[in-house]
Amino acid sequence: MYSRELLKGILKPIILKLLSENDRMYGYEIAQTIKKLSDDKILVKEGSLYPALHTLTKEGHLSVESARVGNRIRKYYSLTANGKKQVVPAMNELLAFSDTLQTLFGPKITLPT
């Protein structure tokens, strides 16, 4: 599992990418999908997920639709037109950052002893 600080910077692009591949998702579903796709290496907790979802909504990238499921109300998130435009730039930025880390640390990272 990665630290909360590390995940904070990559969570929004991950959410945008997931929602670009799915029509709509609810919070728990997003967290479980991230967990599954990362082979349990990225565990997103409510304290990180919902602030990111609220920020993306406030920025106009997501829309929220409430639906009753059983006895509870479930909020479904989907990309807005603006959000769809943000997916590729967000992924490109994340991939460029990953490339920079590879350059910085080289192909094989050795830890000091």
Backbone as numpy.savetxt, mean C-alpha at the origin, in Angstrom:
# Nx Ny Nz CAx CAy CAz Cx Cy Cz
9.29 -9.64 9.31 8.44 -8.45 9.31 9.33 -7.21 9.31
8.92 -6.22 8.55 9.68 -4.99 8.45 9.16 -3.95 9.44
10.01 -3.00 9.78 9.63 -1.99 10.77 8.55 -1.06 10.21
7.81 -0.49 11.12 6.74 0.45 10.77 7.31 1.64 10.00
8.48 2.10 10.42 9.09 3.26 9.77 9.41 2.97 8.31
9.91 1.77 8.04 10.24 1.39 6.67 8.98 1.26 5.82
7.95 0.67 6.39 6.70 0.46 5.64 5.95 1.76 5.37
6.12 2.73 6.25 5.36 3.98 6.12 5.56 4.63 4.75
6.76 4.59 4.23 7.05 5.24 2.96 6.59 4.48 1.73
6.31 3.19 1.89 5.94 2.40 0.71 4.48 1.95 0.72
3.78 2.23 1.80 2.41 1.72 1.93 1.46 2.35 0.91
1.54 3.65 0.72 0.62 4.30 -0.22 0.79 3.78 -1.65
2.02 3.65 -2.16 2.15 3.06 -3.51 1.62 1.63 -3.58
1.83 0.86 -2.53 1.31 -0.52 -2.52 -0.21 -0.52 -2.59
-0.84 0.35 -1.81 -2.31 0.44 -1.82 -2.80 0.84 -3.21
-2.17 1.85 -3.80 -2.57 2.28 -5.14 -2.45 1.14 -6.14
-1.35 0.40 -6.07 -1.14 -0.72 -7.00 -2.19 -1.81 -6.80
-2.47 -2.17 -5.56 -3.48 -3.20 -5.30 -4.85 -2.78 -5.82
-5.21 -1.54 -5.58 -6.52 -1.07 -6.02 -6.58 -0.91 -7.54
-5.43 -0.76 -8.19 -5.44 -0.70 -9.65 -5.70 -2.08 -10.24
-5.44 -3.11 -9.47 -5.62 -4.49 -9.93 -6.93 -5.10 -9.44
-7.61 -4.40 -8.54 -8.88 -4.86 -7.98 -9.87 -3.71 -8.06
-11.10 -4.00 -8.35 -12.11 -2.95 -8.50 -12.27 -2.14 -7.22
-12.43 -2.85 -6.11 -12.56 -2.19 -4.81 -12.17 -3.19 -3.74
-11.68 -2.66 -2.62 -11.26 -3.51 -1.52 -11.57 -2.79 -0.21
-11.78 -3.57 0.84 -11.95 -2.98 2.17 -10.64 -3.13 2.93
-10.49 -2.37 4.00 -9.22 -2.29 4.71 -8.61 -3.62 5.09
-9.37 -4.47 5.76 -8.85 -5.76 6.19 -8.40 -6.59 4.98
-9.15 -6.50 3.91 -8.82 -7.23 2.68 -7.48 -6.74 2.11
-7.26 -5.44 2.15 -6.00 -4.87 1.68 -4.84 -5.40 2.52
-5.00 -5.35 3.84 -3.95 -5.83 4.74 -3.64 -7.30 4.51
-4.67 -8.11 4.36 -4.47 -9.55 4.15 -3.85 -9.85 2.79
-4.20 -9.08 1.78 -3.62 -9.27 0.45 -2.13 -8.93 0.47
-1.78 -7.84 1.13 -0.37 -7.46 1.25 0.40 -8.56 1.98
-0.17 -9.06 3.05 0.46 -10.14 3.82 0.69 -11.37 2.95
-0.33 -11.75 2.21 -0.24 -12.95 1.36 0.78 -12.76 0.24
0.70 -11.64 -0.46 1.60 -11.40 -1.60 3.06 -11.25 -1.17
3.29 -10.85 0.08 4.66 -10.67 0.58 5.16 -11.89 1.34
4.43 -12.99 1.26 4.80 -14.20 2.01 4.98 -13.90 3.50
4.04 -13.16 4.05 4.01 -12.80 5.48 5.17 -11.90 5.92
5.85 -11.25 4.99 6.96 -10.37 5.34 6.49 -8.95 5.61
5.38 -8.56 5.01 4.83 -7.23 5.25 3.49 -7.40 5.95
3.49 -7.05 7.22 2.28 -7.13 8.04 1.82 -5.71 8.33
0.73 -5.32 7.74 0.22 -3.96 7.89 -0.83 -3.95 8.99
-0.59 -3.13 9.99 -1.52 -3.03 11.11 -2.48 -1.87 10.87
-3.60 -1.91 11.58 -4.63 -0.88 11.44 -4.07 0.52 11.65
-3.15 0.65 12.60 -2.58 1.95 12.92 -1.77 2.56 11.79
-1.37 1.74 10.84 -0.65 2.23 9.65 -1.57 2.30 8.44
-2.42 1.28 8.30 -3.26 1.17 7.11 -4.30 2.29 7.01
-5.09 2.47 8.06 -6.20 3.42 7.95 -5.75 4.87 7.82
-4.69 5.31 8.49 -4.20 6.66 8.19 -3.77 6.83 6.73
-3.14 5.79 6.16 -2.75 5.86 4.74 -3.97 5.93 3.84
-4.99 5.12 4.14 -6.23 5.15 3.35 -6.91 6.51 3.47
-6.94 7.06 4.67 -7.58 8.37 4.87 -6.81 9.46 4.12
-5.48 9.39 4.17 -4.67 10.38 3.45 -4.90 10.29 1.94
-4.89 9.08 1.41 -5.13 8.90 -0.03 -6.52 9.38 -0.43
-7.49 9.19 0.46 -8.85 9.67 0.20 -8.88 11.19 0.22
-8.25 11.77 1.23 -8.21 13.23 1.36 -7.49 13.87 0.17
-6.47 13.20 -0.36 -5.73 13.71 -1.51 -6.49 13.53 -2.83
-7.62 12.85 -2.77 -8.44 12.66 -3.96 -8.07 11.45 -4.80
-7.25 10.56 -4.25 -6.83 9.37 -4.99 -7.78 8.19 -4.81
-8.52 8.18 -3.71 -9.45 7.09 -3.43 -10.84 7.62 -3.18
-11.83 6.80 -3.51 -13.20 7.08 -3.11 -13.62 5.98 -2.15
-14.59 6.29 -1.31 -15.04 5.35 -0.29 -16.53 5.11 -0.48
-16.90 3.85 -0.43 -18.30 3.46 -0.53 -18.60 2.55 0.65
-19.66 2.86 1.38 -20.05 2.04 2.52 -21.14 1.07 2.11
-21.03 -0.15 2.62 -22.03 -1.18 2.34 -22.27 -1.99 3.61
-23.51 -2.38 3.80 -23.84 -3.20 4.97 -23.51 -4.65 4.64
-22.73 -5.26 5.53 -22.38 -6.68 5.41 -22.76 -7.31 6.74
-23.83 -8.09 6.72 -24.33 -8.63 7.99 -24.82 -7.50 8.86
-24.29 -7.44 10.06 -24.70 -6.40 11.02 -23.75 -5.21 11.03
-22.82 -5.16 10.12 -21.84 -4.08 10.17 -21.73 -3.34 8.85
-21.19 -2.16 8.95 -20.94 -1.34 7.77 -19.48 -1.55 7.36
-19.25 -1.86 6.11 -17.90 -2.06 5.60 -17.60 -0.95 4.60
-16.42 -0.35 4.73 -16.00 0.70 3.80 -15.13 0.09 2.71
-15.56 0.29 1.48 -14.81 -0.19 0.32 -14.08 0.99 -0.31
-12.83 0.79 -0.63 -12.00 1.82 -1.25 -11.76 1.45 -2.71
-11.81 2.47 -3.56 -11.49 2.27 -4.97 -10.76 3.51 -5.48
-10.06 3.34 -6.59 -9.32 4.46 -7.16 -10.25 5.45 -7.85
-9.97 6.72 -7.67 -10.64 7.76 -8.45 -9.87 7.90 -9.77
-10.37 8.73 -10.65 -9.65 8.99 -11.91 -8.26 9.55 -11.60
-8.20 10.44 -10.61 -6.92 11.01 -10.20 -6.00 9.93 -9.63
-6.58 9.02 -8.84 -5.80 7.93 -8.26 -5.22 7.01 -9.33
-6.00 6.76 -10.37 -5.52 5.90 -11.47 -4.31 6.52 -12.15
-4.29 7.86 -12.22 -3.15 8.56 -12.83 -1.90 8.48 -11.95
-2.08 8.23 -10.66 -0.96 8.21 -9.72 -0.27 6.86 -9.62
-0.90 5.80 -10.10 -0.35 4.45 -9.92 1.02 4.31 -10.58
1.13 4.64 -11.86 2.40 4.46 -12.57 3.50 5.35 -11.99
3.26 6.66 -11.76 4.32 7.47 -11.15 4.74 6.96 -9.76
3.78 6.51 -8.97 4.10 6.01 -7.63 4.95 4.74 -7.72
4.59 3.85 -8.64 5.37 2.62 -8.80 6.75 2.91 -9.38
6.83 3.84 -10.32 8.13 4.21 -10.88 9.05 4.79 -9.82
8.49 5.63 -8.95 9.29 6.22 -7.88 9.78 5.14 -6.92
8.91 4.22 -6.57 9.28 3.14 -5.66 10.35 2.24 -6.28
10.20 1.91 -7.56 11.20 1.08 -8.24 12.54 1.80 -8.39
12.49 3.09 -8.65 13.73 3.88 -8.73 14.43 3.91 -7.38
13.65 4.03 -6.32 14.23 4.02 -4.97 14.88 2.66 -4.69
14.21 1.59 -5.08 14.76 0.24 -4.91 16.08 0.10 -5.68
16.12 0.62 -6.89 17.35 0.59 -7.69 18.47 1.37 -7.00
18.12 2.50 -6.40 19.10 3.31 -5.69 19.66 2.55 -4.50
18.80 1.83 -3.79 19.28 1.02 -2.67 20.22 -0.07 -3.15
19.89 -0.69 -4.28 20.77 -1.72 -4.85 22.13 -1.13 -5.20
22.13 0.07 -5.77 23.38 0.74 -6.12 24.17 1.08 -4.86
23.47 1.58 -3.87 24.10 1.99 -2.62 24.76 0.82 -1.91
24.06 -0.29 -1.85 24.57 -1.44 -1.09 25.26 -2.49 -1.95
25.13 -2.37 -3.25 25.75 -3.35 -4.14 24.91 -4.61 -4.23
25.32 -5.51 -5.12 24.52 -6.72 -5.33 24.52 -7.64 -4.12
25.57 -7.57 -3.32 25.64 -8.44 -2.16 25.96 -7.59 -0.94
25.03 -7.52 -0.05 25.22 -6.71 1.16 25.91 -7.57 2.21
26.98 -7.03 2.77 27.63 -7.72 3.88 27.50 -6.85 5.11
27.19 -7.48 6.19 27.03 -6.76 7.45 28.37 -6.70 8.16
28.65 -5.58 8.84 29.90 -5.50 9.59 29.91 -6.53 10.72
31.07 -7.04 11.01 31.18 -8.04 12.09 31.69 -7.43 13.36
